[in-house]
Short mmCIF file of C-alpha atoms in Angstrom, two decimals:
data_model
loop_
_atom_site.label_atom_id
_atom_site.label_comp_id
_atom_site.label_asym_id
_atom_site.label_seq_id
_atom_site.Cartn_x
_atom_site.Cartn_y
_atom_site.Cartn_z
CA UNK Q 54 139.90 80.60 36.37
CA UNK Q 55 139.97 83.38 34.04
CA UNK Q 56 140.78 82.88 30.36
CA UNK Q 57 144.09 84.28 29.23
CA UNK Q 58 143.63 87.85 27.89
CA UNK Q 59 146.11 89.13 25.22
CA UNK Q 60 147.15 92.67 24.94
CA UNK Q 61 145.59 94.76 22.07
CA UNK Q 62 148.94 94.59 20.27
CA UNK Q 63 148.95 90.80 20.16
CA UNK Q 64 145.46 90.53 19.46
CA UNK Q 65 145.73 92.63 16.46
CA UNK Q 66 148.87 90.79 15.22
CA UNK Q 67 147.22 87.46 15.29
CA UNK Q 68 144.04 88.92 13.57
CA UNK Q 69 146.13 90.82 11.02
CA UNK Q 70 148.34 87.38 10.29
CA UNK Q 71 145.16 85.43 9.54
CA UNK Q 72 143.53 88.23 7.39
CA UNK Q 73 146.67 88.21 5.41
CA UNK Q 74 146.65 84.65 5.04
CA UNK Q 75 143.01 84.86 4.15
CA UNK Q 76 143.54 87.60 1.40
CA UNK Q 77 146.44 85.84 -0.30
CA UNK Q 78 144.69 82.51 -0.62
CA UNK Q 79 141.52 84.34 -1.72
CA UNK Q 80 143.49 86.28 -4.19
CA UNK Q 81 144.81 83.01 -5.63
CA UNK Q 82 141.25 82.00 -6.53
CA UNK Q 83 140.15 85.57 -8.27
CA UNK Q 84 139.60 85.82 -11.89
CA UNK Q 85 141.56 88.97 -11.97
CA UNK Q 86 144.62 86.99 -10.59
CA UNK Q 87 147.00 88.95 -12.94
CA UNK Q 88 146.39 92.33 -10.88
CA UNK Q 89 146.90 90.52 -7.59
CA UNK Q 90 150.41 89.45 -7.87
CA UNK Q 91 151.67 92.34 -5.58
CA UNK Q 92 148.85 91.75 -3.32
CA UNK Q 93 149.53 87.98 -2.60
CA UNK Q 94 153.47 88.97 -2.20
CA UNK Q 95 152.61 91.72 0.37
CA UNK Q 96 150.21 89.53 2.21
CA UNK Q 97 152.52 86.60 2.40
CA UNK Q 98 155.40 88.76 3.94
CA UNK Q 99 153.10 90.37 6.18
CA UNK Q 100 151.45 87.40 7.58
CA UNK Q 101 154.60 85.97 8.52
CA UNK Q 102 155.89 89.09 10.26
CA UNK Q 103 152.50 89.41 12.40
CA UNK Q 104 152.96 85.72 13.41
CA UNK Q 105 156.32 86.24 14.85
CA UNK Q 106 155.28 89.62 16.06
CA UNK Q 107 152.33 88.08 18.23
CA UNK Q 108 154.66 85.52 19.65
CA UNK Q 109 157.65 87.78 20.33
CA UNK Q 110 155.12 90.46 22.12
CA UNK Q 111 153.45 87.89 23.98
CA UNK Q 112 156.78 86.77 25.35
CA UNK Q 113 157.91 90.32 26.04
CA UNK Q 114 161.15 89.30 24.08
CA UNK Q 115 163.97 91.63 24.04
CA UNK Q 116 163.38 92.05 20.48
CA UNK Q 117 159.76 92.93 20.70
CA UNK Q 118 159.90 96.73 20.03
CA UNK Q 119 162.12 96.18 16.92
CA UNK Q 120 159.64 93.34 15.68
CA UNK Q 121 156.83 95.67 16.41
CA UNK Q 122 158.55 98.40 14.35
CA UNK Q 123 159.23 96.19 11.33
CA UNK Q 124 155.68 94.44 11.46
CA UNK Q 125 154.12 98.18 11.62
CA UNK Q 126 156.06 98.84 8.16
CA UNK Q 127 155.03 95.55 6.60
CA UNK Q 128 151.57 96.39 7.69
CA UNK Q 129 151.79 100.00 5.92
CA UNK Q 130 153.24 98.03 2.80
CA UNK Q 131 150.48 95.90 2.67
CA UNK Q 132 147.59 98.43 3.05
CA UNK Q 133 149.25 100.74 0.40
CA UNK Q 134 148.32 97.57 -2.13
CA UNK Q 135 145.30 95.94 -0.50
CA UNK Q 136 143.60 99.33 0.05
CA UNK Q 137 143.31 99.49 -3.73
CA UNK Q 138 141.45 96.62 -4.31
CA UNK Q 139 137.65 96.36 -3.70
CA UNK Q 140 137.31 92.66 -2.93
CA UNK Q 141 135.95 92.13 0.43
CA UNK Q 142 139.08 90.06 1.51
CA UNK Q 143 141.30 92.95 0.35
CA UNK Q 144 139.21 95.37 2.44
CA UNK Q 145 139.10 93.54 5.50
CA UNK Q 146 142.89 92.76 5.08
CA UNK Q 147 143.59 96.46 4.80
CA UNK Q 148 141.40 97.49 8.07
CA UNK Q 149 143.29 94.66 9.77
CA UNK Q 150 146.67 95.99 8.80
CA UNK Q 151 145.79 99.51 9.62
CA UNK Q 152 144.85 98.52 13.17
CA UNK Q 153 147.80 96.32 13.67
CA UNK Q 154 150.36 99.04 12.43
CA UNK Q 155 148.71 101.16 14.89
CA UNK Q 156 148.96 98.91 17.99
CA UNK Q 157 152.64 97.90 16.92
CA UNK Q 158 153.46 101.49 16.71
CA UNK Q 159 152.27 101.86 20.43
CA UNK Q 160 154.26 98.98 21.51
CA UNK Q 161 157.24 100.11 19.78
CA UNK Q 162 157.26 103.53 21.17
CA UNK L 275 132.72 97.01 5.74
CA UNK L 276 132.58 93.98 8.11
CA UNK L 277 135.60 93.06 10.22
CA UNK L 278 136.83 89.68 9.28
CA UNK L 279 135.20 86.68 11.07
CA UNK L 280 137.21 83.79 12.13
CA UNK L 281 135.82 80.27 12.37
CA UNK L 282 135.54 78.92 15.92
CA UNK L 283 138.43 76.50 15.18
CA UNK L 284 140.81 79.14 13.91
CA UNK L 285 140.12 81.29 16.78
CA UNK L 286 140.76 78.43 19.24
CA UNK L 287 144.13 77.70 17.42
CA UNK L 288 145.35 81.43 17.59
CA UNK L 289 144.41 81.55 21.29
CA UNK L 290 145.68 78.31 22.28
CA UNK L 291 149.20 78.90 20.26
CA UNK L 292 149.85 81.95 22.25
CA UNK L 293 148.50 80.57 25.52
CA UNK L 294 151.14 78.02 24.95
CA UNK L 295 153.75 80.40 24.13
CA UNK L 296 153.01 82.29 27.15
CA UNK L 297 152.92 79.53 29.44
CA UNK L 298 156.52 77.82 28.10
CA UNK L 299 157.78 81.56 28.41
CA UNK L 300 156.33 81.84 31.96
CA UNK L 301 157.49 78.57 33.13
CA UNK L 302 161.20 79.50 32.05
CA UNK L 303 160.95 82.10 34.98
CA UNK L 304 159.56 80.03 37.60
CA UNK L 305 161.37 78.91 40.79
CA UNK L 306 160.26 75.68 40.55
CA UNK L 307 161.88 75.42 36.99
CA UNK L 308 162.93 71.82 37.61
CA UNK L 309 159.37 70.58 37.60
CA UNK L 310 158.58 72.46 34.46
CA UNK L 311 160.63 70.61 31.81
CA UNK L 312 157.82 68.53 30.40
CA UNK L 313 155.47 71.65 30.32
CA UNK L 314 157.84 73.67 28.37
CA UNK L 315 158.59 71.01 25.88
CA UNK L 316 155.06 70.21 25.29
CA UNK L 317 153.84 73.87 25.12
CA UNK L 318 156.50 74.75 22.45
CA UNK L 319 155.48 71.95 20.35
CA UNK L 320 151.84 72.90 20.73
CA UNK L 321 152.25 76.30 19.96
CA UNK L 322 153.97 75.52 16.73
CA UNK L 323 151.35 73.16 15.78
CA UNK L 324 148.47 75.55 16.52
CA UNK L 325 149.93 78.34 14.73
CA UNK L 326 150.15 76.18 11.36
CA UNK L 327 146.59 74.78 12.12
CA UNK L 328 145.11 78.22 12.37
CA UNK L 329 146.64 79.03 8.91
CA UNK L 330 145.75 75.77 7.19
CA UNK L 331 142.38 75.82 8.36
CA UNK L 332 141.87 79.67 7.61
CA UNK L 333 143.10 78.94 3.96
CA UNK L 334 140.75 75.53 3.95
CA UNK L 335 144.05 73.71 2.74
CA UNK L 336 143.64 70.24 1.61
CA UNK L 337 145.79 69.16 4.61
CA UNK L 338 143.32 70.97 7.05
CA UNK L 339 141.87 67.99 8.50
CA UNK L 340 145.01 66.07 9.09
CA UNK L 341 146.63 68.83 10.76
CA UNK L 342 143.48 69.77 12.77
CA UNK L 343 143.73 65.77 14.05
CA UNK L 344 147.30 66.28 14.79
CA UNK L 345 147.03 69.41 16.55
CA UNK L 346 144.19 68.02 18.67
CA UNK L 347 146.65 65.27 19.99
CA UNK L 348 149.13 67.87 20.72
CA UNK L 349 146.72 69.88 22.57
CA UNK L 350 145.71 66.82 24.47
CA UNK L 351 149.25 65.87 25.22
CA UNK L 352 149.75 69.40 26.73
CA UNK L 353 146.72 69.30 28.88
CA UNK L 354 148.04 66.00 30.37
CA UNK L 355 150.94 67.90 31.68
CA UNK L 356 149.93 71.49 32.21
CA UNK L 357 146.60 70.42 33.81
CA UNK L 358 148.57 69.08 36.86
CA UNK L 359 150.27 72.43 37.54
CA UNK L 360 148.48 75.25 39.58
CA UNK L 361 150.41 77.96 38.14
CA UNK L 362 147.83 80.51 36.53
CA UNK L 363 149.56 80.36 33.38
CA UNK L 364 149.29 76.49 33.22
CA UNK L 365 145.63 76.45 34.06
CA UNK L 366 145.01 79.16 31.31
CA UNK L 367 147.17 77.08 28.81
CA UNK L 368 145.29 73.85 29.80
CA UNK L 369 141.90 75.43 29.24
CA UNK L 370 143.01 77.01 25.86
CA UNK L 371 144.24 73.45 24.89
CA UNK L 372 141.04 71.67 25.74
CA UNK L 373 138.81 74.14 23.72
CA UNK L 374 141.30 74.03 20.82
CA UNK L 375 141.31 70.13 20.89
CA UNK L 376 137.45 70.27 20.87
CA UNK L 377 137.33 72.53 17.91
CA UNK L 378 140.01 70.92 15.90
CA UNK L 379 138.12 67.48 16.25
CA UNK L 380 134.96 68.91 15.06
CA UNK L 381 136.86 70.36 12.12
CA UNK L 382 138.57 67.03 11.58
CA UNK L 383 135.60 64.93 11.49
CA UNK O 227 168.79 69.55 -13.95
CA UNK O 228 170.67 71.39 -10.96
CA UNK O 229 169.78 71.23 -7.58
CA UNK O 230 168.86 74.55 -6.13
CA UNK O 231 171.61 76.52 -4.53
CA UNK O 232 170.97 78.70 -1.59
CA UNK O 233 173.14 81.89 -0.82
CA UNK O 234 175.49 81.68 1.99
CA UNK O 235 173.01 83.90 4.15
CA UNK O 236 169.91 81.65 3.53
CA UNK O 237 172.25 78.47 4.27
CA UNK O 238 173.56 80.11 7.25
CA UNK O 239 169.98 81.12 8.52
CA UNK O 240 168.49 77.55 8.12
CA UNK O 241 171.60 76.02 10.03
CA UNK O 242 171.22 78.71 12.83
CA UNK O 243 167.70 78.27 13.26
CA UNK O 244 168.20 74.46 13.73
CA UNK O 245 170.91 74.88 15.81
CA UNK O 246 169.30 77.01 18.13
CA UNK O 247 166.25 74.61 18.33
CA UNK O 248 168.53 71.81 19.00
CA UNK O 249 170.37 73.65 21.91
CA UNK O 250 167.08 75.00 23.51
CA UNK O 251 165.63 71.40 23.29
CA UNK O 252 169.08 70.04 24.54
CA UNK O 253 168.98 72.43 27.44
CA UNK O 254 165.83 71.66 28.50
CA UNK O 255 167.25 68.06 29.30
CA UNK O 256 170.46 68.88 31.21
CA UNK O 257 170.83 68.52 34.65
CA UNK O 258 171.97 72.01 35.22
CA UNK O 259 168.72 73.17 33.87
CA UNK O 260 169.01 76.15 36.35
CA UNK O 261 171.65 77.93 34.46
CA UNK O 262 170.09 77.32 31.19
CA UNK O 263 167.13 79.61 31.50
CA UNK O 264 168.77 82.56 29.69
CA UNK O 265 170.18 80.31 27.12
CA UNK O 266 166.90 78.74 26.41
CA UNK O 267 164.81 81.80 26.06
CA UNK O 268 167.56 83.39 23.63
CA UNK O 269 167.71 80.48 21.49
CA UNK O 270 164.01 80.38 20.97
CA UNK O 271 163.82 83.66 19.63
CA UNK O 272 166.79 83.36 17.71
CA UNK O 273 165.52 80.38 15.95
CA UNK O 274 162.13 81.75 15.01
CA UNK O 275 163.91 84.96 13.70
CA UNK O 276 166.62 82.97 11.90
CA UNK O 277 163.63 80.97 10.22
CA UNK O 278 161.87 84.16 9.14
CA UNK O 279 165.01 85.78 7.96
CA UNK O 280 166.02 82.51 5.72
CA UNK O 281 162.73 82.54 3.85
CA UNK O 282 162.48 86.34 3.57
CA UNK O 283 166.14 86.50 2.09
CA UNK O 284 165.17 83.58 -0.21
CA UNK O 285 162.14 85.65 -1.46
CA UNK O 286 164.23 88.75 -1.56
CA UNK O 287 161.37 90.39 0.22
CA UNK O 288 161.36 94.18 0.29
CA UNK O 289 161.86 93.71 4.17
CA UNK O 290 164.83 91.33 3.78
CA UNK O 291 167.52 94.01 5.00
CA UNK O 292 165.64 94.72 8.06
CA UNK O 293 165.17 91.53 8.97
CA UNK O 294 168.59 90.28 8.40
CA UNK O 295 169.86 93.29 10.49
CA UNK O 296 167.42 92.23 13.46
CA UNK O 297 168.50 88.44 13.01
CA UNK O 298 172.19 89.39 13.09
CA UNK O 299 171.21 91.18 16.76
CA UNK O 300 169.49 88.16 17.85
CA UNK O 301 172.49 85.89 16.74
CA UNK O 302 174.86 88.12 18.82
CA UNK O 303 172.54 87.96 21.77
CA UNK O 304 172.44 84.55 21.54
CA UNK O 305 176.23 84.15 21.32
CA UNK O 306 176.71 86.21 24.39
CA UNK O 307 174.95 83.76 26.50
CA UNK O 308 175.70 80.30 24.74
CA UNK O 309 179.20 81.10 24.35
CA UNK O 310 179.58 80.88 28.16
CA UNK O 311 178.32 77.45 28.26
CA UNK O 312 180.70 74.22 27.53
CA UNK O 313 177.88 71.79 26.43
CA UNK O 314 178.56 70.69 23.03
CA UNK O 315 174.99 71.93 21.89
CA UNK O 316 175.79 75.46 23.24
CA UNK O 317 179.29 75.75 21.63
CA UNK O 318 177.75 74.49 18.35
CA UNK O 319 174.94 76.87 18.51
CA UNK O 320 177.26 79.80 19.46
CA UNK O 321 179.24 78.81 16.11
CA UNK O 322 176.25 78.77 13.91
CA UNK O 323 175.12 82.11 15.57
CA UNK O 324 178.61 83.87 14.73
CA UNK O 325 178.37 82.62 11.19
CA UNK O 326 174.62 83.71 10.69
CA UNK O 327 175.28 87.15 12.08
CA UNK O 328 178.31 87.78 9.80
CA UNK O 329 176.09 86.60 6.66
CA UNK O 330 173.09 88.55 7.78
CA UNK O 331 175.17 91.67 8.15
CA UNK O 332 176.78 91.51 4.64
CA UNK O 333 173.15 90.82 3.33
CA UNK O 334 171.99 94.08 5.23
CA UNK O 335 174.75 96.22 4.25
CA UNK E 277 184.78 71.92 17.93
CA UNK E 278 182.47 70.26 15.29
CA UNK E 279 179.87 71.83 13.54
CA UNK E 280 176.52 70.63 14.06
CA UNK E 281 175.20 67.88 11.84
CA UNK E 282 171.75 67.51 10.67
CA UNK E 283 170.07 64.20 9.93
CA UNK E 284 169.31 63.58 6.20
CA UNK E 285 165.55 64.15 7.23
CA UNK E 286 166.30 67.43 8.75
CA UNK E 287 168.23 68.53 5.87
CA UNK E 288 165.83 67.33 3.25
CA UNK E 289 163.04 69.33 5.02
CA UNK E 290 165.03 72.60 5.29
CA UNK E 291 165.90 72.35 1.71
CA UNK E 292 162.64 71.35 0.57
CA UNK E 293 160.84 74.43 2.53
CA UNK E 294 162.99 77.05 0.98
CA UNK E 295 162.68 75.36 -2.46
CA UNK E 296 158.96 75.62 -2.04
CA UNK E 297 159.12 79.25 -0.88
CA UNK E 298 161.51 80.04 -3.88
CA UNK E 299 158.98 78.59 -6.35
CA UNK E 300 156.06 80.06 -4.95
CA UNK E 301 157.85 83.47 -5.10
CA UNK E 302 159.30 82.78 -8.66
CA UNK E 303 155.51 81.75 -10.03
CA UNK E 304 154.16 85.03 -8.57
CA UNK E 305 156.67 86.78 -11.26
CA UNK E 306 155.74 84.41 -14.23
CA UNK E 307 154.06 85.66 -17.13
CA UNK E 308 152.12 82.59 -17.28
CA UNK E 309 150.75 83.24 -13.89
CA UNK E 310 147.23 81.99 -14.64
CA UNK E 311 148.77 78.27 -14.97
CA UNK E 312 150.72 78.78 -11.70
CA UNK E 313 147.80 79.22 -8.96
CA UNK E 314 147.79 75.67 -7.99
CA UNK E 315 151.44 75.35 -7.91
CA UNK E 316 151.73 78.44 -5.78
CA UNK E 317 149.06 77.18 -3.23
CA UNK E 318 150.74 73.66 -2.89
CA UNK E 319 154.15 75.13 -2.68
CA UNK E 320 152.98 77.49 0.35
CA UNK E 321 151.49 74.78 2.33
CA UNK E 322 154.52 72.49 1.58
CA UNK E 323 156.86 75.07 2.69
CA UNK E 324 155.03 75.78 6.06
CA UNK E 325 154.95 71.94 6.75
CA UNK E 326 158.30 71.24 5.82
CA UNK E 327 159.55 73.96 8.13
CA UNK E 328 157.74 72.73 11.02
CA UNK E 329 158.97 69.16 10.34
CA UNK E 330 162.51 70.15 10.27
CA UNK E 331 162.17 71.57 13.75
CA UNK E 332 160.17 68.66 15.31
CA UNK E 333 162.31 66.13 13.65
CA UNK E 334 165.42 68.14 15.13
CA UNK E 335 163.85 68.15 18.46
CA UNK E 336 162.74 64.48 18.41
CA UNK E 337 159.32 65.79 19.27
CA UNK E 338 156.62 62.89 20.31
CA UNK E 339 154.89 64.20 17.15
CA UNK E 340 157.92 63.60 15.00
CA UNK E 341 156.49 60.56 13.08
CA UNK E 342 153.14 62.09 12.34
CA UNK E 343 154.43 65.25 11.26
CA UNK E 344 157.00 63.46 8.90
CA UNK E 345 153.95 61.41 7.67
CA UNK E 346 151.84 64.45 6.84
CA UNK E 347 155.04 66.31 5.29
CA UNK E 348 155.59 63.44 2.79
CA UNK E 349 152.23 63.76 1.63
CA UNK E 350 152.28 67.45 1.11
CA UNK E 351 155.76 66.96 -0.91
CA UNK E 352 153.84 64.42 -2.85
CA UNK E 353 151.06 66.47 -3.62
CA UNK E 354 153.49 69.35 -4.59
CA UNK E 355 155.54 67.12 -7.00
CA UNK E 356 152.11 66.12 -8.69
CA UNK E 357 151.96 69.81 -9.72
CA UNK E 358 155.38 71.38 -9.89
CA UNK E 359 156.45 68.18 -11.77
CA UNK E 360 154.34 69.23 -14.72
CA UNK E 361 155.80 72.68 -14.97
CA UNK E 362 159.20 73.18 -17.19
CA UNK E 363 160.16 76.35 -15.35
CA UNK E 364 163.55 75.66 -13.36
CA UNK E 365 161.98 76.66 -10.05
CA UNK E 366 159.34 74.06 -10.43
CA UNK E 367 161.84 71.42 -11.39
CA UNK E 368 164.25 72.18 -8.55
CA UNK E 369 161.14 72.35 -6.33
CA UNK E 370 159.77 68.86 -7.46
CA UNK E 371 162.96 67.39 -6.93
CA UNK E 372 163.69 68.65 -3.37
CA UNK E 373 159.96 67.58 -2.78
CA UNK E 374 160.84 64.12 -3.83
CA UNK E 375 163.75 63.70 -1.61
CA UNK E 376 162.17 65.18 1.19
CA UNK E 377 159.18 62.89 0.86
CA UNK E 378 161.41 59.87 0.81
CA UNK E 379 163.55 60.98 3.88
CA UNK E 380 160.24 61.77 5.86
CA UNK E 381 158.83 58.30 5.08
CA UNK E 382 161.90 56.63 6.34
CA UNK E 383 161.76 58.56 9.69
CA UNK E 384 158.00 57.90 9.87
CA UNK E 385 158.50 54.17 9.30
#
């Protein structure tokens, strides 16, 4: 029996959701917390949206395209902030968000 | 820059959550729906618990071990039902649940 | 000290999310399960979207208006199906969805 | 037709989940952010657990008692921190957590 294979979009959403969780949680432990307010907020929103988007896309919900479109926007918005921080968790998060935005836009098209 | 690497437990929880979503959603389209009641219910519970467990484990929350333990039980309970159905989505879900239960138990130990 | 007061939109989303959970879960126990496929699927989607919408609206996330708009559509879509069933859980769910759609549309405006 | 009535436990979990979301999100905007690290982390965990607990309790899931028990612990842990801060959002959150812990323990008994 074959293992379940997820689409690239579902895979990217799962990865991004947890990269955002990781980033928010790591930011909360940083010395330079003051600079991380915006990053934490955006990561938390993005993590929740990606989690829902992975589920809706896996189910091929009638709302799949609309949630993918919104998810891509939340990813862009997260990159806009995370991309400016040199912390490794921020760079990894930004990378996961870029990939997720790309896959979600393809799905929404 | 390296891509984010998830622990085996986090990876197994993500995979299992979506395998359960997939199974519940596929069951709802089966001709033999009547036999699938219990499978759908268990998959929905397991999907939600795995999703939370992936997040809590990624964050290394103080509740990580306890949620891993509960998640392993939900996986066992799901296998107990899914494992009896020959549908491919059920077999894939059972396999993902077995693996997730194993990884969660290691984490909870 | 005053208890926390939620906005009408947040309150309606919380209520609707759980009315949908209740409806899906009750449908799965009905004798006439065969007629309930569509109702269950729509309720599950709507419950997840309402849950996220309550959270995003409470936080006044930058994605609040967009998620409210999408949530209202999921509520309409759920009513379209639930509204046709006479089961009490379906009628209650339809009522919660109608109210939630209205409050979300006001918020999105 | 009657509106859906939630049990005291479900109601308390919904309220607590959103009070925690509100508290975490408000903490992130406070001038004294440095003191709020722990509060934010605990509120985020508690919000997620309460959200799941409300859903599981509404469904009367076989895991209801175990999730209620864990939810009560997360609420206690949140109060332990929030209860020390004078900010209104912290006081409201602590109050919601105390009530939720009580109702969850009754349900778990």
